[in-house]
CSV table of C-alpha atoms in Angstrom, one decimal:
chain,number,residue,atom,x,y,z
A,1,UNK,CA,32.6,0.4,-30.8
A,2,UNK,CA,34.8,-1.8,-33.0
A,3,UNK,CA,38.6,-1.9,-32.7
A,4,UNK,CA,39.0,-0.2,-36.0
A,5,UNK,CA,36.8,2.7,-35.0
A,6,UNK,CA,38.6,3.0,-31.7
A,7,UNK,CA,41.9,3.3,-33.5
A,8,UNK,CA,40.5,5.9,-35.9
A,9,UNK,CA,39.0,7.9,-33.0
A,10,UNK,CA,42.3,7.8,-31.2
A,11,UNK,CA,44.6,8.5,-34.2
A,12,UNK,CA,42.6,10.8,-36.3
A,13,UNK,CA,43.8,14.4,-36.2
A,14,UNK,CA,46.4,13.8,-33.4
A,15,UNK,CA,43.7,12.3,-31.2
A,16,UNK,CA,41.2,13.8,-28.9
A,17,UNK,CA,42.3,11.6,-26.1
A,18,UNK,CA,45.7,10.3,-24.9
A,19,UNK,CA,46.0,6.6,-24.2
A,20,UNK,CA,48.6,5.5,-21.7
A,21,UNK,CA,49.6,2.3,-23.5
A,22,UNK,CA,48.4,0.0,-26.3
A,23,UNK,CA,46.9,-2.4,-23.7
A,24,UNK,CA,44.8,0.2,-22.0
A,25,UNK,CA,41.1,0.6,-23.0
A,26,UNK,CA,40.3,4.0,-24.5
A,27,UNK,CA,38.8,6.3,-21.8
A,28,UNK,CA,35.2,7.4,-22.2
A,29,UNK,CA,34.5,10.8,-23.7
A,30,UNK,CA,31.1,12.5,-23.0
A,31,UNK,CA,29.4,15.5,-24.4
A,32,UNK,CA,27.9,17.9,-21.8
A,33,UNK,CA,25.8,21.0,-22.1
A,34,UNK,CA,25.5,23.8,-19.6
A,35,UNK,CA,23.8,27.2,-19.1
A,36,UNK,CA,26.0,30.2,-19.4
A,37,UNK,CA,25.4,33.5,-17.6
A,38,UNK,CA,28.2,35.9,-18.7
A,39,UNK,CA,26.9,38.8,-16.6
A,40,UNK,CA,27.0,36.8,-13.5
A,41,UNK,CA,30.1,34.9,-14.4
A,42,UNK,CA,28.3,31.6,-13.9
A,43,UNK,CA,28.0,28.2,-15.6
A,44,UNK,CA,25.2,26.0,-14.3
A,45,UNK,CA,22.8,23.2,-15.1
A,46,UNK,CA,25.5,20.9,-16.4
A,47,UNK,CA,24.1,17.8,-18.1
A,48,UNK,CA,25.6,14.8,-19.8
A,49,UNK,CA,23.7,14.3,-23.0
A,50,UNK,CA,25.6,11.1,-23.9
A,51,UNK,CA,25.3,8.8,-20.9
A,52,UNK,CA,27.0,5.5,-21.1
A,53,UNK,CA,30.4,4.4,-22.3
A,54,UNK,CA,32.1,5.3,-25.5
A,55,UNK,CA,33.5,8.3,-27.4
A,56,UNK,CA,31.3,11.3,-28.0
A,57,UNK,CA,33.1,14.5,-29.0
A,58,UNK,CA,33.4,17.6,-31.2
A,59,UNK,CA,30.0,19.3,-30.2
A,60,UNK,CA,28.7,22.3,-32.2
A,61,UNK,CA,25.5,24.3,-31.9
A,62,UNK,CA,23.0,24.8,-34.7
A,63,UNK,CA,22.7,28.5,-35.8
A,64,UNK,CA,19.3,28.8,-34.0
A,65,UNK,CA,20.9,27.6,-30.7
A,66,UNK,CA,18.2,24.9,-30.4
A,67,UNK,CA,20.4,21.8,-30.8
A,68,UNK,CA,23.8,20.4,-30.5
A,69,UNK,CA,25.4,18.1,-33.0
A,70,UNK,CA,28.4,15.9,-32.3
A,71,UNK,CA,30.4,12.8,-33.3
A,72,UNK,CA,29.7,9.5,-31.6
A,73,UNK,CA,31.1,6.0,-32.0
A,74,UNK,CA,28.1,4.3,-30.5
A,75,UNK,CA,27.0,2.7,-33.8
A,76,UNK,CA,30.3,0.9,-34.5
A,77,UNK,CA,31.6,3.7,-36.7
A,78,UNK,CA,31.8,7.4,-36.0
A,79,UNK,CA,28.5,9.0,-37.0
A,80,UNK,CA,26.8,12.4,-36.4
A,81,UNK,CA,24.1,12.7,-33.8
A,82,UNK,CA,21.8,15.6,-32.8
A,83,UNK,CA,20.5,16.6,-29.4
A,84,UNK,CA,17.4,18.8,-29.2
A,85,UNK,CA,17.8,21.0,-26.1
A,86,UNK,CA,14.1,21.8,-25.5
A,87,UNK,CA,12.9,18.2,-26.0
A,88,UNK,CA,15.9,16.5,-24.5
A,89,UNK,CA,15.9,14.0,-27.4
A,90,UNK,CA,18.8,12.5,-29.4
A,91,UNK,CA,18.5,11.5,-33.0
A,92,UNK,CA,21.0,9.9,-35.4
A,93,UNK,CA,21.7,12.3,-38.3
A,94,UNK,CA,23.8,9.8,-40.2
A,95,UNK,CA,24.0,6.0,-40.3
A,96,UNK,CA,27.0,5.0,-42.3
A,97,UNK,CA,29.9,2.5,-42.1
A,98,UNK,CA,32.2,5.4,-42.9
A,99,UNK,CA,33.7,7.6,-40.2
A,100,UNK,CA,32.6,11.2,-39.8
A,101,UNK,CA,34.1,13.9,-37.7
A,102,UNK,CA,33.9,17.6,-36.8
A,103,UNK,CA,30.2,18.3,-37.7
A,104,UNK,CA,29.8,22.0,-38.3
A,105,UNK,CA,26.3,23.4,-39.0
A,106,UNK,CA,26.1,25.8,-41.9
A,107,UNK,CA,25.2,29.4,-41.1
A,108,UNK,CA,22.2,29.3,-43.5
A,109,UNK,CA,20.7,26.2,-41.7
A,110,UNK,CA,20.7,24.1,-44.8
A,111,UNK,CA,23.0,21.3,-43.5
A,112,UNK,CA,26.4,20.8,-42.1
A,113,UNK,CA,30.0,20.2,-43.1
A,114,UNK,CA,32.0,17.2,-41.7
A,115,UNK,CA,35.2,15.3,-42.2
A,116,UNK,CA,34.5,12.1,-44.1
A,117,UNK,CA,36.8,9.1,-43.9
A,118,UNK,CA,36.2,6.2,-46.4
A,119,UNK,CA,39.7,4.8,-46.8
A,120,UNK,CA,41.8,5.7,-43.8
A,121,UNK,CA,45.4,6.5,-43.8
A,122,UNK,CA,46.9,4.0,-41.3
A,123,UNK,CA,49.1,6.6,-39.7
A,124,UNK,CA,46.5,9.3,-38.9
A,125,UNK,CA,43.2,7.9,-39.8
A,126,UNK,CA,42.6,10.7,-42.4
A,127,UNK,CA,41.0,10.0,-45.7
A,128,UNK,CA,43.7,8.8,-48.2
A,129,UNK,CA,42.2,9.1,-51.6
A,130,UNK,CA,39.4,11.6,-51.8
A,131,UNK,CA,38.7,15.2,-50.6
A,132,UNK,CA,37.9,14.8,-46.9
A,133,UNK,CA,35.7,17.8,-46.1
A,134,UNK,CA,32.1,17.4,-47.3
A,135,UNK,CA,28.7,19.1,-47.2
A,136,UNK,CA,25.8,17.1,-45.8
A,137,UNK,CA,22.1,17.7,-45.8
A,138,UNK,CA,20.1,17.3,-42.6
A,139,UNK,CA,18.9,13.9,-43.9
A,140,UNK,CA,22.4,12.7,-43.4
A,141,UNK,CA,23.3,12.4,-47.1
A,142,UNK,CA,26.6,13.6,-48.5
A,143,UNK,CA,26.0,16.4,-51.0
A,144,UNK,CA,29.4,17.4,-52.4
A,145,UNK,CA,33.0,18.2,-51.3
A,146,UNK,CA,33.4,21.6,-49.8
A,147,UNK,CA,36.7,22.0,-51.5
A,148,UNK,CA,38.9,19.7,-53.6
A,149,UNK,CA,41.7,19.8,-51.0
A,150,UNK,CA,42.7,16.5,-49.5
A,151,UNK,CA,43.8,15.6,-45.9
A,152,UNK,CA,41.8,18.2,-44.1
A,153,UNK,CA,41.7,17.2,-40.4
A,154,UNK,CA,39.9,20.1,-38.8
A,155,UNK,CA,38.1,23.1,-40.3
A,156,UNK,CA,36.2,26.3,-39.4
A,157,UNK,CA,34.1,28.5,-41.7
A,158,UNK,CA,35.2,32.1,-41.8
A,159,UNK,CA,32.5,33.1,-44.3
A,160,UNK,CA,30.6,31.1,-47.0
A,161,UNK,CA,33.6,31.5,-49.4
A,162,UNK,CA,36.5,31.1,-47.0
A,163,UNK,CA,37.5,28.4,-44.5
A,164,UNK,CA,40.4,27.7,-42.2
A,165,UNK,CA,41.7,24.1,-42.4
A,166,UNK,CA,44.2,22.0,-40.6
A,167,UNK,CA,46.0,19.9,-43.2
A,168,UNK,CA,47.4,16.6,-42.0
A,169,UNK,CA,50.9,15.8,-43.3
A,170,UNK,CA,51.2,12.8,-45.7
A,171,UNK,CA,54.6,11.7,-44.2
A,172,UNK,CA,54.1,10.4,-40.7
A,173,UNK,CA,57.8,10.5,-39.9
A,174,UNK,CA,57.9,14.2,-40.8
A,175,UNK,CA,54.8,15.1,-39.0
A,176,UNK,CA,54.6,18.6,-40.5
A,177,UNK,CA,51.0,19.6,-40.4
A,178,UNK,CA,49.9,23.1,-41.3
A,179,UNK,CA,46.9,25.4,-41.0
A,180,UNK,CA,45.8,27.4,-44.1
A,181,UNK,CA,43.0,29.6,-45.4
A,182,UNK,CA,41.3,28.1,-48.4
A,183,UNK,CA,39.2,30.2,-50.9
A,184,UNK,CA,36.4,28.1,-52.2
A,185,UNK,CA,36.1,30.0,-55.5
A,186,UNK,CA,39.6,29.2,-56.7
A,187,UNK,CA,41.1,26.8,-54.2
A,188,UNK,CA,43.9,29.2,-53.4
A,189,UNK,CA,45.6,28.6,-50.0
A,190,UNK,CA,47.2,31.1,-47.6
A,191,UNK,CA,49.5,29.7,-45.0
A,192,UNK,CA,48.6,30.5,-41.4
A,193,UNK,CA,51.2,28.4,-39.5
A,194,UNK,CA,53.3,25.3,-39.8
A,195,UNK,CA,52.7,24.5,-36.1
A,196,UNK,CA,49.0,24.6,-35.6
A,197,UNK,CA,46.9,23.5,-32.7
A,198,UNK,CA,43.7,21.5,-33.3
A,199,UNK,CA,41.3,24.4,-32.6
A,200,UNK,CA,40.2,26.8,-35.3
A,201,UNK,CA,37.8,29.7,-35.2
A,202,UNK,CA,36.9,33.0,-36.8
A,203,UNK,CA,36.7,36.6,-35.8
A,204,UNK,CA,33.3,38.2,-35.4
A,205,UNK,CA,33.7,40.2,-38.6
A,206,UNK,CA,33.9,37.0,-40.7
A,207,UNK,CA,37.2,38.1,-42.3
A,208,UNK,CA,39.9,36.3,-40.3
A,209,UNK,CA,40.8,32.9,-38.9
A,210,UNK,CA,41.7,32.4,-35.3
A,211,UNK,CA,44.1,29.6,-34.4
A,212,UNK,CA,46.6,28.4,-31.8
A,213,UNK,CA,50.2,28.8,-33.1
A,214,UNK,CA,52.6,26.3,-31.4
A,215,UNK,CA,55.7,27.5,-33.2
A,216,UNK,CA,57.4,28.3,-29.8
A,217,UNK,CA,56.9,25.1,-27.8
A,218,UNK,CA,57.1,27.0,-24.5
A,219,UNK,CA,54.8,29.9,-25.5
A,220,UNK,CA,51.6,28.9,-27.4
A,221,UNK,CA,49.7,31.9,-28.7
A,222,UNK,CA,46.2,32.5,-30.1
A,223,UNK,CA,46.6,34.4,-33.3
A,224,UNK,CA,44.4,35.8,-36.1
A,225,UNK,CA,45.0,36.3,-39.8
A,226,UNK,CA,43.0,36.9,-43.0
A,227,UNK,CA,43.5,37.1,-46.7
A,228,UNK,CA,45.9,39.9,-47.5
A,229,UNK,CA,47.4,40.2,-44.1
A,230,UNK,CA,51.2,40.2,-44.2
A,231,UNK,CA,51.5,38.1,-41.0
A,232,UNK,CA,49.4,36.7,-38.2
A,233,UNK,CA,48.5,39.0,-35.3
A,234,UNK,CA,49.0,37.6,-31.8
A,235,UNK,CA,46.0,38.1,-29.6
A,236,UNK,CA,46.8,36.3,-26.3
A,237,UNK,CA,48.9,33.6,-24.8
A,238,UNK,CA,47.2,30.3,-24.0
A,239,UNK,CA,46.9,29.5,-20.3
A,240,UNK,CA,50.2,28.1,-18.9
A,241,UNK,CA,50.5,24.5,-17.9
A,242,UNK,CA,50.6,24.1,-14.1
A,243,UNK,CA,54.0,23.0,-12.8
A,244,UNK,CA,54.4,19.2,-12.9
A,245,UNK,CA,51.4,18.7,-15.1
A,246,UNK,CA,51.5,16.5,-18.2
A,247,UNK,CA,52.1,18.2,-21.6
A,248,UNK,CA,49.1,16.3,-23.0
A,249,UNK,CA,46.9,18.4,-20.6
A,250,UNK,CA,47.9,21.7,-22.1
A,251,UNK,CA,45.1,23.9,-23.2
A,252,UNK,CA,44.6,24.2,-26.9
A,253,UNK,CA,40.8,24.3,-27.5
A,254,UNK,CA,39.1,27.7,-27.5
A,255,UNK,CA,35.8,29.3,-28.3
A,256,UNK,CA,34.8,32.9,-28.9
A,257,UNK,CA,31.7,34.2,-27.0
A,258,UNK,CA,29.2,36.6,-28.4
A,259,UNK,CA,30.5,39.5,-26.2
A,260,UNK,CA,34.0,39.2,-27.8
A,261,UNK,CA,35.6,37.3,-25.0
A,262,UNK,CA,37.1,33.8,-25.3
A,263,UNK,CA,37.0,30.6,-23.2
A,264,UNK,CA,39.6,27.9,-22.8
A,265,UNK,CA,39.8,25.1,-20.3
A,266,UNK,CA,42.4,23.5,-18.1
A,267,UNK,CA,41.1,20.2,-16.6
A,268,UNK,CA,37.6,21.0,-15.3
A,269,UNK,CA,38.4,24.7,-14.9
A,270,UNK,CA,37.1,27.2,-17.5
A,271,UNK,CA,39.2,30.3,-18.1
A,272,UNK,CA,38.2,33.5,-19.8
A,273,UNK,CA,40.0,36.2,-21.7
A,274,UNK,CA,38.0,39.4,-22.0
A,275,UNK,CA,39.2,40.0,-25.6
A,276,UNK,CA,41.2,43.2,-24.7
A,277,UNK,CA,44.8,43.6,-25.8
A,278,UNK,CA,47.4,43.0,-23.1
A,279,UNK,CA,45.2,40.8,-21.0
A,280,UNK,CA,45.3,37.1,-20.3
A,281,UNK,CA,43.1,34.2,-19.3
A,282,UNK,CA,41.6,34.3,-15.8
A,283,UNK,CA,39.6,31.6,-13.9
A,284,UNK,CA,35.9,31.8,-14.9
A,285,UNK,CA,34.1,28.7,-13.6
A,286,UNK,CA,35.3,25.5,-11.9
A,287,UNK,CA,33.3,22.4,-12.7
A,288,UNK,CA,34.6,19.5,-10.6
A,289,UNK,CA,31.2,17.8,-11.1
A,290,UNK,CA,32.3,17.0,-14.6
A,291,UNK,CA,34.5,14.2,-13.3
A,292,UNK,CA,37.0,14.7,-16.1
A,293,UNK,CA,38.9,17.2,-18.3
A,294,UNK,CA,37.3,19.5,-20.8
A,295,UNK,CA,38.5,19.2,-24.4
A,296,UNK,CA,36.4,20.7,-27.3
A,297,UNK,CA,34.3,23.7,-26.4
A,298,UNK,CA,31.3,25.2,-28.2
A,299,UNK,CA,29.1,28.2,-27.5
A,300,UNK,CA,25.6,28.9,-28.7
A,301,UNK,CA,25.0,32.0,-30.9
A,302,UNK,CA,22.6,33.5,-28.3
A,303,UNK,CA,25.4,33.2,-25.7
A,304,UNK,CA,23.2,31.3,-23.2
A,305,UNK,CA,24.7,27.8,-23.5
A,306,UNK,CA,28.0,25.9,-23.7
A,307,UNK,CA,28.7,22.4,-24.9
A,308,UNK,CA,32.0,20.6,-24.3
A,309,UNK,CA,33.5,17.1,-24.7
A,310,UNK,CA,34.9,15.8,-21.4
A,311,UNK,CA,37.6,13.1,-21.1
A,312,UNK,CA,36.1,11.2,-18.2
A,313,UNK,CA,38.4,10.1,-15.3
A,314,UNK,CA,38.1,6.3,-14.9
A,315,UNK,CA,36.7,5.3,-11.6
A,316,UNK,CA,39.2,4.0,-9.1
A,317,UNK,CA,39.2,0.2,-8.8
């Protein structure tokens, strides 16, 4: 991976990893898949589908649950790769000198959306001049911008005409990012929060966005909101940070499961909320064999598999 791509991977969208100092080499990030048995409360058959060094992150399942797509810097810039679960084969979907992030397969199977960076903002690595969220076909070719909105750092589809987006501030010193709903038909935006986390999702009915609201620095909450709602509805608090742990290790990535429950992670521990009001996250599966900390999490539509990016712990000298 080139030094430019490393800087982009570290800086873009507040970074997936945290680097101790400018002199340190970026830690490796792997994408792993596992089998999920909700009834038994079990996660098994964990496999690293990106062996070797480098940054591999932001996994997402295709709608048929047959493959995982993810971002990888193995080609010198960040491109999109696809792993076929049945065949155990990896193929490059894109091959560009640009940097692509957050591949999200479309519900109709026709392609995927992704963040596209051609001319990078030196502060955040976000695209400076053009709309940043694009539609791509499965041959890896860009088709058209999803919306005309610029500086989208993360996104989630709520339905074909509505998406949630994390908008990166254009003034680094101010650092005021925001999460919004964007209607594709007219470009109208609805503010969700001015203190968003990096993870975005949707409710099962396809009407509301789900997001982490970090307005209270001591009490992060997962909330939901749709077009026409007067204000966000708090669903559950994120798992607390263990005493003495670093703030950078705080949980902010979540994924909904088909049964209406939700997973988050703390280190190599997966935690589950049953989706019922008044409850909270409880330990679900501990995976010390990961040799690192879970970041992004994805679940297959059939509820049988998980994929997650793992910030690998460097081996001791």
